[in-house]
């Protein structure tokens, strides 16, 4: 199943070791999603922490572990899911002389992003997935959910921290998280028996809708920025049907 979580501290203050402890606590809440291993990565220049819990399926070696850094070291990814057509993409990239170290679909997707860019790579992949992709060069954090929303992805604010992950409990583990109930979402739950995306039960926390992505410039991000404005659709079933007519 796998799972991931992470955060970005907008205001300086905590040391790298303190940020590491917070990230580890968040990761520990989703150990059940990935009992095989758990790793944490910190950006050397930014207060950004990425953590991943792994359930080994495709590549059982350490070459498939996450967070995974791309060959150029520009991109870092934490990913939950499976890219069904990664073998086809790998062969396509190998023709272009792209080299691979392991056998994981994660490494293939990172290579696809490096070769074609995220926009084109998203159009090429087929699968169920949620991931956070950090572009160290552009200082952009990309949060992406699969076309039908099979894999969950939550994002929001915990005080002065941008928090994200596969489960709400991971976000709750951040020490600045305020578990304020979202009255609007509660009304929807009582009416529909579920909470409709992008709302969640917590105020200032949202679920990324199916077929949507967020690309956040962490160099300009400010606490309280309306994250809903950053949620953009990259795939729409209605548009696909219209194009097929």
Short mmCIF file of the C-alpha atoms (twelve columns), coordinates in Angstrom:
data_MODEL
# 
_entry.id   MODEL 
# 
loop_
_atom_site.group_PDB 
_atom_site.id 
_atom_site.type_symbol 
_atom_site.label_atom_id 
_atom_site.label_alt_id 
_atom_site.label_comp_id 
_atom_site.label_asym_id 
_atom_site.label_seq_id 
_atom_site.Cartn_x 
_atom_site.Cartn_y 
_atom_site.Cartn_z 
_atom_site.pdbx_PDB_model_num 
ATOM 1   C CA . UNK A 1   0.000   0.000  0.000   1 
ATOM 2   C CA . UNK A 2   2.758   2.479  1.032   1 
ATOM 3   C CA . UNK A 3   2.192   5.921  2.458   1 
ATOM 4   C CA . UNK A 4   3.927   9.253  2.773   1 
ATOM 5   C CA . UNK A 5   3.856   12.506 4.645   1 
ATOM 6   C CA . UNK A 6   5.834   15.704 4.956   1 
ATOM 7   C CA . UNK A 7   5.839   19.356 5.856   1 
ATOM 8   C CA . UNK A 8   7.424   22.689 5.066   1 
ATOM 9   C CA . UNK A 9   8.118   25.175 7.881   1 
ATOM 10  C CA . UNK A 10  7.415   28.688 6.639   1 
ATOM 11  C CA . UNK A 11  8.974   30.364 9.655   1 
ATOM 12  C CA . UNK A 12  12.517  29.669 10.773  1 
ATOM 13  C CA . UNK A 13  13.254  28.631 14.316  1 
ATOM 14  C CA . UNK A 14  13.422  24.874 14.649  1 
ATOM 15  C CA . UNK A 15  16.768  23.150 14.084  1 
ATOM 16  C CA . UNK A 16  17.270  20.399 11.507  1 
ATOM 17  C CA . UNK A 17  17.228  17.804 14.256  1 
ATOM 18  C CA . UNK A 18  13.942  19.163 15.617  1 
ATOM 19  C CA . UNK A 19  12.401  19.096 12.127  1 
ATOM 20  C CA . UNK A 20  13.612  15.514 11.766  1 
ATOM 21  C CA . UNK A 21  11.890  14.497 14.996  1 
ATOM 22  C CA . UNK A 22  8.605   16.041 13.842  1 
ATOM 23  C CA . UNK A 23  8.842   14.299 10.483  1 
ATOM 24  C CA . UNK A 24  9.554   10.981 12.170  1 
ATOM 25  C CA . UNK A 25  6.533   11.343 14.446  1 
ATOM 26  C CA . UNK A 26  4.328   12.047 11.449  1 
ATOM 27  C CA . UNK A 27  5.754   9.055  9.600   1 
ATOM 28  C CA . UNK A 28  5.295   6.735  12.573  1 
ATOM 29  C CA . UNK A 29  1.524   7.248  12.476  1 
ATOM 30  C CA . UNK A 30  1.323   5.511  9.076   1 
ATOM 31  C CA . UNK A 31  3.678   2.595  9.720   1 
ATOM 32  C CA . UNK A 32  0.793   0.240  8.952   1 
ATOM 33  C CA . UNK A 33  0.802   1.482  5.336   1 
ATOM 34  C CA . UNK A 34  4.415   0.452  4.818   1 
ATOM 35  C CA . UNK A 35  5.801   -2.055 7.316   1 
ATOM 36  C CA . UNK A 36  8.855   -3.012 5.234   1 
ATOM 37  C CA . UNK A 37  10.855  0.186  5.716   1 
ATOM 38  C CA . UNK A 38  10.595  3.864  6.516   1 
ATOM 39  C CA . UNK A 39  12.919  6.653  5.438   1 
ATOM 40  C CA . UNK A 40  13.065  10.398 5.833   1 
ATOM 41  C CA . UNK A 41  14.721  13.064 3.674   1 
ATOM 42  C CA . UNK A 42  15.464  16.709 4.511   1 
ATOM 43  C CA . UNK A 43  16.396  19.368 2.013   1 
ATOM 44  C CA . UNK A 44  19.853  20.740 2.871   1 
ATOM 45  C CA . UNK A 45  18.794  24.312 2.078   1 
ATOM 46  C CA . UNK A 46  15.072  24.417 2.911   1 
ATOM 47  C CA . UNK A 47  13.019  23.487 6.014   1 
ATOM 48  C CA . UNK A 48  11.313  20.738 4.033   1 
ATOM 49  C CA . UNK A 49  10.893  17.190 5.323   1 
ATOM 50  C CA . UNK A 50  9.693   14.236 3.224   1 
ATOM 51  C CA . UNK A 51  8.940   10.844 4.788   1 
ATOM 52  C CA . UNK A 52  7.865   7.543  3.252   1 
ATOM 53  C CA . UNK A 53  6.626   4.189  4.542   1 
ATOM 54  C CA . UNK A 54  7.262   1.332  2.144   1 
ATOM 55  C CA . UNK A 55  5.426   -1.850 1.273   1 
ATOM 56  C CA . UNK A 56  7.850   -3.542 -1.126  1 
ATOM 57  C CA . UNK A 57  6.141   -4.982 -4.200  1 
ATOM 58  C CA . UNK A 58  7.936   -4.330 -7.505  1 
ATOM 59  C CA . UNK A 59  11.599  -3.727 -6.624  1 
ATOM 60  C CA . UNK A 60  12.349  -5.389 -3.280  1 
ATOM 61  C CA . UNK A 61  15.892  -4.006 -3.061  1 
ATOM 62  C CA . UNK A 62  17.129  -0.755 -1.545  1 
ATOM 63  C CA . UNK A 63  17.167  0.700  -5.069  1 
ATOM 64  C CA . UNK A 64  13.391  1.017  -4.772  1 
ATOM 65  C CA . UNK A 65  13.367  2.850  -1.446  1 
ATOM 66  C CA . UNK A 66  11.899  6.312  -1.000  1 
ATOM 67  C CA . UNK A 67  12.166  9.240  -0.656  1 
ATOM 68  C CA . UNK A 68  13.909  8.791  -3.995  1 
ATOM 69  C CA . UNK A 69  16.242  11.350 -5.537  1 
ATOM 70  C CA . UNK A 70  16.483  11.624 -9.327  1 
ATOM 71  C CA . UNK A 71  19.763  10.935 -11.124 1 
ATOM 72  C CA . UNK A 72  20.435  14.655 -11.568 1 
ATOM 73  C CA . UNK A 73  19.476  15.244 -7.900  1 
ATOM 74  C CA . UNK A 74  17.034  17.922 -9.042  1 
ATOM 75  C CA . UNK A 75  13.865  16.027 -8.037  1 
ATOM 76  C CA . UNK A 76  12.861  14.141 -4.904  1 
ATOM 77  C CA . UNK A 77  9.666   12.075 -4.757  1 
ATOM 78  C CA . UNK A 78  7.507   10.317 -2.188  1 
ATOM 79  C CA . UNK A 79  4.923   8.165  -3.884  1 
ATOM 80  C CA . UNK A 80  2.042   5.825  -3.065  1 
ATOM 81  C CA . UNK A 81  0.547   3.614  -5.746  1 
ATOM 82  C CA . UNK A 82  1.616   1.911  -8.941  1 
ATOM 83  C CA . UNK A 83  2.398   3.035  -12.486 1 
ATOM 84  C CA . UNK A 84  1.022   0.213  -14.621 1 
ATOM 85  C CA . UNK A 85  2.846   1.135  -17.830 1 
ATOM 86  C CA . UNK A 86  6.252   1.869  -16.321 1 
ATOM 87  C CA . UNK A 87  7.928   -0.925 -18.268 1 
ATOM 88  C CA . UNK A 88  6.816   0.623  -21.563 1 
ATOM 89  C CA . UNK A 89  8.053   4.031  -20.430 1 
ATOM 90  C CA . UNK A 90  11.342  2.509  -19.304 1 
ATOM 91  C CA . UNK A 91  11.936  0.972  -22.736 1 
ATOM 92  C CA . UNK A 92  11.052  4.291  -24.364 1 
ATOM 93  C CA . UNK A 93  13.547  6.111  -22.153 1 
ATOM 94  C CA . UNK A 94  16.274  3.492  -22.607 1 
ATOM 95  C CA . UNK A 95  16.095  4.090  -26.358 1 
ATOM 96  C CA . UNK A 96  16.973  7.699  -25.517 1 
ATOM 97  C CA . UNK A 97  20.026  6.418  -23.583 1 
ATOM 98  C CA . UNK A 98  18.526  6.970  -20.121 1 
ATOM 99  C CA . UNK A 99  20.209  4.667  -17.582 1 
ATOM 100 C CA . UNK A 100 18.530  3.031  -14.590 1 
ATOM 101 C CA . UNK A 101 19.959  1.752  -11.322 1 
ATOM 102 C CA . UNK A 102 17.013  -0.341 -10.094 1 
ATOM 103 C CA . UNK A 103 13.759  -1.859 -11.330 1 
ATOM 104 C CA . UNK A 104 11.124  0.305  -9.621  1 
ATOM 105 C CA . UNK A 105 8.316   2.243  -11.262 1 
ATOM 106 C CA . UNK A 106 9.269   5.188  -9.050  1 
ATOM 107 C CA . UNK A 107 12.684  5.524  -10.683 1 
ATOM 108 C CA . UNK A 108 11.104  5.310  -14.133 1 
ATOM 109 C CA . UNK A 109 8.662   8.097  -13.322 1 
ATOM 110 C CA . UNK A 110 11.452  10.325 -11.980 1 
ATOM 111 C CA . UNK A 111 13.397  9.730  -15.199 1 
ATOM 112 C CA . UNK A 112 10.270  10.558 -17.214 1 
ATOM 113 C CA . UNK A 113 9.905   13.860 -15.350 1 
ATOM 114 C CA . UNK A 114 13.555  14.709 -15.951 1 
ATOM 115 C CA . UNK A 115 13.310  13.843 -19.644 1 
ATOM 116 C CA . UNK A 116 9.864   15.207 -20.592 1 
ATOM 117 C CA . UNK A 117 8.899   17.478 -17.705 1 
ATOM 118 C CA . UNK A 118 6.105   16.877 -15.212 1 
ATOM 119 C CA . UNK A 119 3.232   17.968 -17.469 1 
ATOM 120 C CA . UNK A 120 4.065   15.517 -20.252 1 
ATOM 121 C CA . UNK A 121 5.054   12.744 -17.848 1 
ATOM 122 C CA . UNK A 122 1.634   13.017 -16.194 1 
ATOM 123 C CA . UNK A 123 -0.070  12.520 -19.526 1 
ATOM 124 C CA . UNK A 124 2.048   9.459  -20.272 1 
ATOM 125 C CA . UNK A 125 1.596   7.516  -17.051 1 
ATOM 126 C CA . UNK A 126 -1.237  5.110  -16.380 1 
ATOM 127 C CA . UNK A 127 -1.946  3.976  -12.847 1 
ATOM 128 C CA . UNK A 128 -3.230  4.712  -9.385  1 
ATOM 129 C CA . UNK A 129 -1.081  7.145  -7.470  1 
ATOM 130 C CA . UNK A 130 -0.598  10.053 -5.151  1 
ATOM 131 C CA . UNK A 131 2.763   11.723 -4.827  1 
ATOM 132 C CA . UNK A 132 4.698   14.730 -3.645  1 
ATOM 133 C CA . UNK A 133 7.464   15.811 -6.023  1 
ATOM 134 C CA . UNK A 134 10.003  18.389 -4.890  1 
ATOM 135 C CA . UNK A 135 11.819  20.385 -7.572  1 
ATOM 136 C CA . UNK A 136 14.985  21.615 -5.851  1 
ATOM 137 C CA . UNK A 137 15.941  23.884 -8.752  1 
ATOM 138 C CA . UNK A 138 12.647  25.760 -9.070  1 
ATOM 139 C CA . UNK A 139 11.711  25.363 -5.383  1 
ATOM 140 C CA . UNK A 140 8.346   23.998 -6.460  1 
ATOM 141 C CA . UNK A 141 6.437   21.345 -4.530  1 
ATOM 142 C CA . UNK A 142 4.044   19.381 -6.741  1 
ATOM 143 C CA . UNK A 143 1.235   17.405 -5.116  1 
ATOM 144 C CA . UNK A 144 -0.632  15.127 -7.529  1 
ATOM 145 C CA . UNK A 145 -3.503  12.629 -7.244  1 
ATOM 146 C CA . UNK A 146 -4.481  9.989  -9.800  1 
ATOM 147 C CA . UNK A 147 -7.257  10.447 -12.335 1 
ATOM 148 C CA . UNK A 148 -9.958  8.552  -10.417 1 
ATOM 149 C CA . UNK A 149 -8.772  9.372  -6.914  1 
ATOM 150 C CA . UNK A 150 -7.941  5.824  -5.833  1 
ATOM 151 C CA . UNK A 151 -5.044  7.012  -3.698  1 
ATOM 152 C CA . UNK A 152 -5.611  9.655  -1.001  1 
ATOM 153 C CA . UNK A 153 -3.726  12.911 -0.558  1 
ATOM 154 C CA . UNK A 154 -4.373  15.527 2.127   1 
ATOM 155 C CA . UNK A 155 -2.836  19.000 2.411   1 
ATOM 156 C CA . UNK A 156 -3.281  22.044 4.618   1 
ATOM 157 C CA . UNK A 157 -1.938  24.206 7.404   1 
ATOM 158 C CA . UNK A 158 -0.623  23.339 10.844  1 
ATOM 159 C CA . UNK A 159 0.178   26.731 12.275  1 
ATOM 160 C CA . UNK A 160 2.960   28.151 10.097  1 
ATOM 161 C CA . UNK A 161 3.613   24.812 8.435   1 
ATOM 162 C CA . UNK A 162 2.374   23.356 5.177   1 
ATOM 163 C CA . UNK A 163 1.535   19.718 5.930   1 
ATOM 164 C CA . UNK A 164 0.594   16.915 3.560   1 
ATOM 165 C CA . UNK A 165 0.271   13.155 3.509   1 
ATOM 166 C CA . UNK A 166 -1.629  9.969  2.799   1 
ATOM 167 C CA . UNK A 167 -3.697  10.056 5.992   1 
ATOM 168 C CA . UNK A 168 -5.091  12.751 8.252   1 
ATOM 169 C CA . UNK A 169 -3.494  11.133 11.303  1 
ATOM 170 C CA . UNK A 170 -0.059  11.945 9.887   1 
ATOM 171 C CA . UNK A 171 -0.973  15.634 9.652   1 
ATOM 172 C CA . UNK A 172 -2.429  15.542 13.166  1 
ATOM 173 C CA . UNK A 173 0.946   14.383 14.496  1 
ATOM 174 C CA . UNK A 174 2.517   17.761 13.707  1 
ATOM 175 C CA . UNK A 175 2.816   19.650 17.025  1 
ATOM 176 C CA . UNK A 176 1.198   22.800 15.584  1 
ATOM 177 C CA . UNK A 177 -1.838  21.003 14.172  1 
ATOM 178 C CA . UNK A 178 -5.139  22.381 15.487  1 
ATOM 179 C CA . UNK A 179 -7.939  19.839 15.240  1 
ATOM 180 C CA . UNK A 180 -10.666 22.395 14.616  1 
ATOM 181 C CA . UNK A 181 -13.789 20.769 13.196  1 
ATOM 182 C CA . UNK A 182 -14.912 22.000 9.788   1 
ATOM 183 C CA . UNK A 183 -18.600 22.792 10.383  1 
ATOM 184 C CA . UNK A 184 -19.367 22.923 6.659   1 
ATOM 185 C CA . UNK A 185 -17.867 19.477 6.085   1 
ATOM 186 C CA . UNK A 186 -19.718 18.112 9.119   1 
ATOM 187 C CA . UNK A 187 -23.023 19.312 7.674   1 
ATOM 188 C CA . UNK A 188 -22.187 17.589 4.412   1 
ATOM 189 C CA . UNK A 189 -21.331 14.363 6.214   1 
ATOM 190 C CA . UNK A 190 -24.634 14.342 8.104   1 
ATOM 191 C CA . UNK A 191 -26.498 14.957 4.854   1 
ATOM 192 C CA . UNK A 192 -24.569 12.630 2.498   1 
ATOM 193 C CA . UNK A 193 -22.836 10.174 4.869   1 
ATOM 194 C CA . UNK A 194 -19.463 11.170 3.412   1 
ATOM 195 C CA . UNK A 195 -17.341 14.309 3.071   1 
ATOM 196 C CA . UNK A 196 -17.082 15.607 -0.462  1 
ATOM 197 C CA . UNK A 197 -13.677 16.655 -1.804  1 
ATOM 198 C CA . UNK A 198 -11.931 18.987 -1.358  1 
ATOM 199 C CA . UNK A 199 -13.286 19.341 2.189   1 
ATOM 200 C CA . UNK A 200 -12.164 17.280 5.194   1 
ATOM 201 C CA . UNK A 201 -13.446 17.069 8.744   1 
ATOM 202 C CA . UNK A 202 -10.752 19.558 9.812   1 
ATOM 203 C CA . UNK A 203 -10.685 23.283 9.181   1 
ATOM 204 C CA . UNK A 204 -7.762  24.408 6.983   1 
ATOM 205 C CA . UNK A 205 -7.117  20.855 5.769   1 
ATOM 206 C CA . UNK A 206 -8.268  19.638 2.358   1 
ATOM 207 C CA . UNK A 207 -8.205  16.487 0.249   1 
ATOM 208 C CA . UNK A 208 -6.860  16.939 -3.238  1 
ATOM 209 C CA . UNK A 209 -9.670  15.958 -5.634  1 
ATOM 210 C CA . UNK A 210 -9.255  13.173 -8.162  1 
ATOM 211 C CA . UNK A 211 -7.405  14.198 -11.314 1 
ATOM 212 C CA . UNK A 212 -6.000  17.331 -9.663  1 
ATOM 213 C CA . UNK A 213 -2.573  18.688 -8.882  1 
ATOM 214 C CA . UNK A 214 -1.018  21.537 -6.917  1 
ATOM 215 C CA . UNK A 215 2.223   23.262 -7.811  1 
ATOM 216 C CA . UNK A 216 3.365   25.426 -4.913  1 
ATOM 217 C CA . UNK A 217 6.263   27.861 -5.090  1 
ATOM 218 C CA . UNK A 218 7.700   27.462 -1.610  1 
ATOM 219 C CA . UNK A 219 9.868   30.560 -2.020  1 
ATOM 220 C CA . UNK A 220 6.733   32.755 -2.142  1 
ATOM 221 C CA . UNK A 221 4.249   30.653 -0.145  1 
ATOM 222 C CA . UNK A 222 2.720   32.437 2.834   1 
ATOM 223 C CA . UNK A 223 0.766   31.121 5.816   1 
ATOM 224 C CA . UNK A 224 -2.939  31.395 5.151   1 
ATOM 225 C CA . UNK A 225 -2.636  31.324 1.363   1 
ATOM 226 C CA . UNK A 226 -5.820  29.812 -0.034  1 
ATOM 227 C CA . UNK A 227 -4.645  26.397 -1.155  1 
ATOM 228 C CA . UNK A 228 -7.961  25.770 -2.904  1 
ATOM 229 C CA . UNK A 229 -6.908  28.286 -5.558  1 
ATOM 230 C CA . UNK A 230 -3.841  26.150 -6.285  1 
ATOM 231 C CA . UNK A 231 -5.789  22.949 -7.016  1 
ATOM 232 C CA . UNK A 232 -5.849  22.541 -10.788 1 
ATOM 233 C CA . UNK A 233 -7.468  19.784 -12.836 1 
ATOM 234 C CA . UNK A 234 -5.098  17.948 -15.187 1 
ATOM 235 C CA . UNK A 235 -7.645  15.302 -16.253 1 
ATOM 236 C CA . UNK A 236 -11.405 15.590 -16.673 1 
ATOM 237 C CA . UNK A 237 -13.537 12.563 -17.702 1 
ATOM 238 C CA . UNK A 238 -16.150 14.799 -19.305 1 
ATOM 239 C CA . UNK A 239 -13.481 16.461 -21.450 1 
ATOM 240 C CA . UNK A 240 -12.090 13.052 -22.398 1 
ATOM 241 C CA . UNK A 241 -15.526 11.876 -23.517 1 
ATOM 242 C CA . UNK A 242 -16.100 15.049 -25.512 1 
ATOM 243 C CA . UNK A 243 -12.748 14.628 -27.265 1 
ATOM 244 C CA . UNK A 244 -13.619 11.029 -28.125 1 
ATOM 245 C CA . UNK A 245 -16.813 12.004 -29.951 1 
# 
